[in-house]
PDB file of C-alpha atoms in Angstrom:
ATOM      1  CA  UNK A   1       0.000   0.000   0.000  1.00 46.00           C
ATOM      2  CA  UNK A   2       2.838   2.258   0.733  1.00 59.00           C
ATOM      3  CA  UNK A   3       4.689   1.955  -2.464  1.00 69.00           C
ATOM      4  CA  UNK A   4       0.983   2.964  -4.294  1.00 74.00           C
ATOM      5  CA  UNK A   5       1.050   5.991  -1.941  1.00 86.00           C
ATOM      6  CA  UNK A   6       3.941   7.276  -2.259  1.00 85.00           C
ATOM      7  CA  UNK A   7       4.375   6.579  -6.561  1.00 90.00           C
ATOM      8  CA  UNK A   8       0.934   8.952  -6.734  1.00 93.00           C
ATOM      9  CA  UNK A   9       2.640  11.480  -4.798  1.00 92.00           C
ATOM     10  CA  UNK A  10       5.826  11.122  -6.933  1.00 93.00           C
ATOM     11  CA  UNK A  11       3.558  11.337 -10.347  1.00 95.00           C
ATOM     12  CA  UNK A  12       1.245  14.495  -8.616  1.00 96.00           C
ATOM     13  CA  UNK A  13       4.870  16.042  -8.038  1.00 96.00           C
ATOM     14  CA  UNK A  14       5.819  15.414 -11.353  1.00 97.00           C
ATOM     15  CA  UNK A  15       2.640  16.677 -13.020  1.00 97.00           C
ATOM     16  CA  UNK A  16       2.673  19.908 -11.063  1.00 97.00           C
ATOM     17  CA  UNK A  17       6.301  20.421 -11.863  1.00 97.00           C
ATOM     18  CA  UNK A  18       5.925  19.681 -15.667  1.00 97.00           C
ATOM     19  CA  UNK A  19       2.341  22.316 -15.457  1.00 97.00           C
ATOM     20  CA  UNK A  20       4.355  24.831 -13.915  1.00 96.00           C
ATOM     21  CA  UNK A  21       6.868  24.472 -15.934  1.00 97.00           C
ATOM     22  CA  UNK A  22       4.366  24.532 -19.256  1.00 97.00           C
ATOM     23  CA  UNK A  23       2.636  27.747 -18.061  1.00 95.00           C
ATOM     24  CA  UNK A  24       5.569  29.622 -17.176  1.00 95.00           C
ATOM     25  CA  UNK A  25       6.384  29.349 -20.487  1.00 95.00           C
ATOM     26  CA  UNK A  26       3.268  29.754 -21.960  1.00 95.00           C
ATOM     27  CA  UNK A  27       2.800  32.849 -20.406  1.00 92.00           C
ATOM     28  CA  UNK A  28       6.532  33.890 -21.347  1.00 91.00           C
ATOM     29  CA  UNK A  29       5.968  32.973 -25.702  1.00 93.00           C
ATOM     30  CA  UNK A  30       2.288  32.671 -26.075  1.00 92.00           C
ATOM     31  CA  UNK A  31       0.788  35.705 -23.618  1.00 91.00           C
ATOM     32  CA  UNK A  32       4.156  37.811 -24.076  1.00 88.00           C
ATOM     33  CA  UNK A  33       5.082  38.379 -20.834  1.00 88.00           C
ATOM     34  CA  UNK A  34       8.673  38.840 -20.000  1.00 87.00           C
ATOM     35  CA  UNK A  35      10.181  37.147 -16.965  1.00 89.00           C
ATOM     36  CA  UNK A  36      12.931  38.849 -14.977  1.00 88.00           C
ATOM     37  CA  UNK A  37      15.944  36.626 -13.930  1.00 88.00           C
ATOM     38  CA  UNK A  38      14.682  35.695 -10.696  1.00 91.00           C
ATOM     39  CA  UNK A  39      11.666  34.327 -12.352  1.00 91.00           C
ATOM     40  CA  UNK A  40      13.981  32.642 -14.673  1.00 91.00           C
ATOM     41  CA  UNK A  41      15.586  30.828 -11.887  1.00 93.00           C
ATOM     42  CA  UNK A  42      12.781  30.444  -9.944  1.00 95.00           C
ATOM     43  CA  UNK A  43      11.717  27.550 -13.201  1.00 95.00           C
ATOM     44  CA  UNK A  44      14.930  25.552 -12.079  1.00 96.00           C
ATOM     45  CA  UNK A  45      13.752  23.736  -9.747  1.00 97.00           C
ATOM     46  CA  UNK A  46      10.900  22.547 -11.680  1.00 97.00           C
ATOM     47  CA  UNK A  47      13.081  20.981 -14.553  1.00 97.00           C
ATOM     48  CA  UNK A  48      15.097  19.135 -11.811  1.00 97.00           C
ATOM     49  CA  UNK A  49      11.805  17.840 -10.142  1.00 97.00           C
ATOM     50  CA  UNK A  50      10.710  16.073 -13.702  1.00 97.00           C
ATOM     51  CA  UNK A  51      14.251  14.311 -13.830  1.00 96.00           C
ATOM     52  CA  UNK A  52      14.625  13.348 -10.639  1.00 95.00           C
ATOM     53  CA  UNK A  53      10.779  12.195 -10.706  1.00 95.00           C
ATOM     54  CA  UNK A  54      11.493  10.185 -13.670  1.00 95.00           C
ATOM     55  CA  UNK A  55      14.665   8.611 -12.200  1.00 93.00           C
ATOM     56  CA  UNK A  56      12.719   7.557  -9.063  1.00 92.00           C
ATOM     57  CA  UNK A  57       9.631   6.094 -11.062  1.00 91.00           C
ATOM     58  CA  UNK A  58      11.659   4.259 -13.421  1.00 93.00           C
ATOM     59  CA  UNK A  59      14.528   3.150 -11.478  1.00 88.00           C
ATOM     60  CA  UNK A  60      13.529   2.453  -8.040  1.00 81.00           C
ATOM     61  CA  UNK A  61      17.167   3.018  -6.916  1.00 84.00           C
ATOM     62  CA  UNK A  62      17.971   5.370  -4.358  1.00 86.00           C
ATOM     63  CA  UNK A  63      14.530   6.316  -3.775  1.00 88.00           C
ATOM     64  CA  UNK A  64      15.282   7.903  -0.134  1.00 89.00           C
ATOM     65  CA  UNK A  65      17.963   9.759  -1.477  1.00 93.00           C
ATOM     66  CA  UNK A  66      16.643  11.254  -4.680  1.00 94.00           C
ATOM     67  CA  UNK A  67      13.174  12.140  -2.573  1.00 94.00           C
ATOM     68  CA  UNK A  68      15.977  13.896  -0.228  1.00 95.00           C
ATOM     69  CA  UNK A  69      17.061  16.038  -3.683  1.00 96.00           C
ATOM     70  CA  UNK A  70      13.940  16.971  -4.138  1.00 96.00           C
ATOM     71  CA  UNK A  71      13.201  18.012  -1.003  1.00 97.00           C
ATOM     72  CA  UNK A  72      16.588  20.151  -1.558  1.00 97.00           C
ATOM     73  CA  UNK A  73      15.203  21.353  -4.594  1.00 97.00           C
ATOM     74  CA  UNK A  74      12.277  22.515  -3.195  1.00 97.00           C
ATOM     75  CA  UNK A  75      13.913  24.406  -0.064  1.00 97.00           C
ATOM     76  CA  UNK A  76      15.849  26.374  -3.013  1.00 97.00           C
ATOM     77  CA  UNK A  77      12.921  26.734  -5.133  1.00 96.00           C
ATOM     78  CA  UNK A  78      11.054  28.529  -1.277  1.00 97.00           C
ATOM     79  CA  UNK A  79      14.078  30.254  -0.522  1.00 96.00           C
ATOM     80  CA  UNK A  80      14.395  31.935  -4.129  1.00 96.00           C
ATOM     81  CA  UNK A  81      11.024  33.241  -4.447  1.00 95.00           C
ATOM     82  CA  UNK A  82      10.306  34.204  -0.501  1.00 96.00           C
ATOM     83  CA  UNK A  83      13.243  36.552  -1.908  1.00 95.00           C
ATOM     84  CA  UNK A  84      12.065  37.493  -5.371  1.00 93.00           C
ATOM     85  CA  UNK A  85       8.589  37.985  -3.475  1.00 94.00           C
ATOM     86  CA  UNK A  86      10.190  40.213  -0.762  1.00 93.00           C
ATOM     87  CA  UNK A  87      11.508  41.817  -3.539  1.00 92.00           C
ATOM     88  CA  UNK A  88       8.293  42.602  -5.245  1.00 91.00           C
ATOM     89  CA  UNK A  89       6.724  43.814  -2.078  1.00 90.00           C
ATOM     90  CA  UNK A  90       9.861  46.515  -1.391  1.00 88.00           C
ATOM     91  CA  UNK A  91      11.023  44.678   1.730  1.00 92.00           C
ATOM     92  CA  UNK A  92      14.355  44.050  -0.131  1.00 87.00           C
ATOM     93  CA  UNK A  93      16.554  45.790  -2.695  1.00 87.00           C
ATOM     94  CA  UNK A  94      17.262  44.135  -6.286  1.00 86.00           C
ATOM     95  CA  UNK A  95      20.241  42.338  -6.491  1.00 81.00           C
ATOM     96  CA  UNK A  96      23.165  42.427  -9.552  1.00 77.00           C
ATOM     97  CA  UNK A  97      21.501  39.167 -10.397  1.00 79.00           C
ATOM     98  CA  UNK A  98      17.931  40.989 -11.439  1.00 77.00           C
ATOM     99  CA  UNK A  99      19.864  43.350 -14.110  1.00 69.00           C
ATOM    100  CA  UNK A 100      22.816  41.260 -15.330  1.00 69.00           C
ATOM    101  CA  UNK A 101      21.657  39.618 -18.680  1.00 62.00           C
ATOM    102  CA  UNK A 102      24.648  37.557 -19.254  1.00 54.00           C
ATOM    103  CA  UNK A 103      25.784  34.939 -17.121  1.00 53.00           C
ATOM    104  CA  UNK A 104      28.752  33.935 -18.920  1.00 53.00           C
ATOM    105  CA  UNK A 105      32.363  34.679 -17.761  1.00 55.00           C
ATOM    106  CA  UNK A 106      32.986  36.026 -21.185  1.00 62.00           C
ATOM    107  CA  UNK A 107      31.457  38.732 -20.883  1.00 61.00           C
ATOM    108  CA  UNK A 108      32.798  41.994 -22.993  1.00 69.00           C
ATOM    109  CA  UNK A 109      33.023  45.989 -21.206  1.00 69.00           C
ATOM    110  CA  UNK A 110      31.320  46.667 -24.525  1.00 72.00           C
ATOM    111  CA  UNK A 111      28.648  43.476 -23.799  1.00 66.00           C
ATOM    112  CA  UNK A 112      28.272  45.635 -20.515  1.00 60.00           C
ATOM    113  CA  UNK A 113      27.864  48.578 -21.942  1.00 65.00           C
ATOM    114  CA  UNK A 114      24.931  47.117 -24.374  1.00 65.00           C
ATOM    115  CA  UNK A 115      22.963  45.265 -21.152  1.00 59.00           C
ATOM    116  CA  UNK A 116      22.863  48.557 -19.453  1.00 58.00           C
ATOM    117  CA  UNK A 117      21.479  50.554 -22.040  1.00 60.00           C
ATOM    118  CA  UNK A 118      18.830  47.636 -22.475  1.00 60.00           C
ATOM    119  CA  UNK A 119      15.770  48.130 -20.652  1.00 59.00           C
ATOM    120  CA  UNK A 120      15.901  44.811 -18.726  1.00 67.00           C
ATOM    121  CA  UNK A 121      12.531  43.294 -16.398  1.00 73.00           C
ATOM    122  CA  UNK A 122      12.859  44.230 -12.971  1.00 80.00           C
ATOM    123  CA  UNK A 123      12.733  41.800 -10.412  1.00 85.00           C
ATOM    124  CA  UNK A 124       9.920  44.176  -8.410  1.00 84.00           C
ATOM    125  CA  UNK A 125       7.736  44.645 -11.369  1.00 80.00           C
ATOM    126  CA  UNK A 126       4.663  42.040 -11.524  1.00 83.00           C
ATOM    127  CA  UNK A 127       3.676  41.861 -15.291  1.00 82.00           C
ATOM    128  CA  UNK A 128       1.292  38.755 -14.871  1.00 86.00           C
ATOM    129  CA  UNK A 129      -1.037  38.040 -11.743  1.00 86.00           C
ATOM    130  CA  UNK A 130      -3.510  35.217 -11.100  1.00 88.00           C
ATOM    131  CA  UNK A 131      -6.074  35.468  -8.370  1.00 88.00           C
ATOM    132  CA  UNK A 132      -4.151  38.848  -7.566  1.00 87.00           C
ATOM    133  CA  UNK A 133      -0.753  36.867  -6.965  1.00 89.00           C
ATOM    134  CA  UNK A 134       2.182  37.196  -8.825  1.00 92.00           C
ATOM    135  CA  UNK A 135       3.147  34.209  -9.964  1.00 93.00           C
ATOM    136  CA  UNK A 136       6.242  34.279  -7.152  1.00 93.00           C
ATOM    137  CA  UNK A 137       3.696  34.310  -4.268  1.00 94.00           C
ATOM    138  CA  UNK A 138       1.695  31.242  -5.984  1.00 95.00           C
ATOM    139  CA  UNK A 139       5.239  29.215  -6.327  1.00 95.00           C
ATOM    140  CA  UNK A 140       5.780  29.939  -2.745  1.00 97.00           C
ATOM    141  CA  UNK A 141       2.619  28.066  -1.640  1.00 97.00           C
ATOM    142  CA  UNK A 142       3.748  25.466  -4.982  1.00 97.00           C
ATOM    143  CA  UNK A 143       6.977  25.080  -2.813  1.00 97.00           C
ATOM    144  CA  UNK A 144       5.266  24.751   0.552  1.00 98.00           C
ATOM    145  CA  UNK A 145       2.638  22.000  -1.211  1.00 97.00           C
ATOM    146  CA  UNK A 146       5.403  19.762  -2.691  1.00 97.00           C
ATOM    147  CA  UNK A 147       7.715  19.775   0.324  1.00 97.00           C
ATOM    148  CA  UNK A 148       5.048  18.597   2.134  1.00 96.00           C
ATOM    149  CA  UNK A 149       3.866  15.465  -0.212  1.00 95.00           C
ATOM    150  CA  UNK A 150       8.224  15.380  -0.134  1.00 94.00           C
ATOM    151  CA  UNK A 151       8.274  14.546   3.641  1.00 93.00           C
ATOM    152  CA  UNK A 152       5.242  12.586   3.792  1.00 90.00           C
ATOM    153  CA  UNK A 153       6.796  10.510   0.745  1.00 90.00           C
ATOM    154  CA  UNK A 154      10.036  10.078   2.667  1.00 89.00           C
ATOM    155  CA  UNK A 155       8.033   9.058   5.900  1.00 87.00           C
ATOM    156  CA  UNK A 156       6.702   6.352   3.552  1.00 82.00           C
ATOM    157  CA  UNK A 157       9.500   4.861   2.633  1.00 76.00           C
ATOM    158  CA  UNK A 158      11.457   5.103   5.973  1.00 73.00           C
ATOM    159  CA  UNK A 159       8.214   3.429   8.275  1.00 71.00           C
ATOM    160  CA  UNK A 160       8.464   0.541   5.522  1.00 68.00           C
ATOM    161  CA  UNK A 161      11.936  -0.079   5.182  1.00 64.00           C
TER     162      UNK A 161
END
């Protein structure tokens, strides 16, 4: 019974990473809406989810320890937008990493030069809301929701080891 538990939690995780993952983009191409690099970021730990969900379906290796990752994951993916949402509410100041384009170590004085004459998305803006949240404050309660099925997964496996 506990391995039919815990697999539905692993494919609910993996269908509300690969739906956020959909509309973020969605909204990005289709609606037009440009993402800041926080927001950018803030689709990481999504992709990772669908992997590691996949590895753990498929392979049932390692299942503790992957779940573990994705717990991980998830702590980054609530840490990065409590930020980006603190951010959008004015209770912090933007960071190098919401105007810097370019990632790259390669990067030119005249490359520079060109970003900052760009008009770039600011991490405080809010182009697209649903409900009246941002889509930040909806992946912190995402975040919340999966770490929870996370632990409860992990409880799963350790009370039937």
């Amino acid at each position: 019974m506990h391995k039919f538990k815990a697999k539905f939690y692993l494919k609910l995780i993996f269908l509300i990473s690969l739906i956020s993952l959909t509309s973020a983009y969605f909204i990005e191409f289709i609606l037009g809406h440009q993402p800041c690099n926080l927001c950018l970021i803030e689709r990481i730990p999504y992709g990772i989810s669908i992997i590691l969900t996949i590895i753990i379906l498929v392979y049932h290796k390692n299942q503790r320890f992957f779940i573990l990752l994705l717990v991980l994951t998830f702590i980054f993916s609530l840490t990065i937008s409590i930020y980006h949402f603190g951010i959008e509410k004015g209770f912090f100041e933007e960071s190098a990493i919401c105007t810097i384009k370019n990632f790259s170590e390669t990067l030119t004085k005249e490359d520079l030069l060109k970003q900052l004459n760009e008009k770039t998305v600011s991490c405080g803006d809010v182009t697209f809301r649903i409900f009246g949240l941002s889509l930040t404050g909806i992946n912190i309660f995402i975040s919340l929701f999966i770490i929870t099925i996370l632990l409860k997964t992990y409880n799963l496996y350790e009370k039937n080891r």
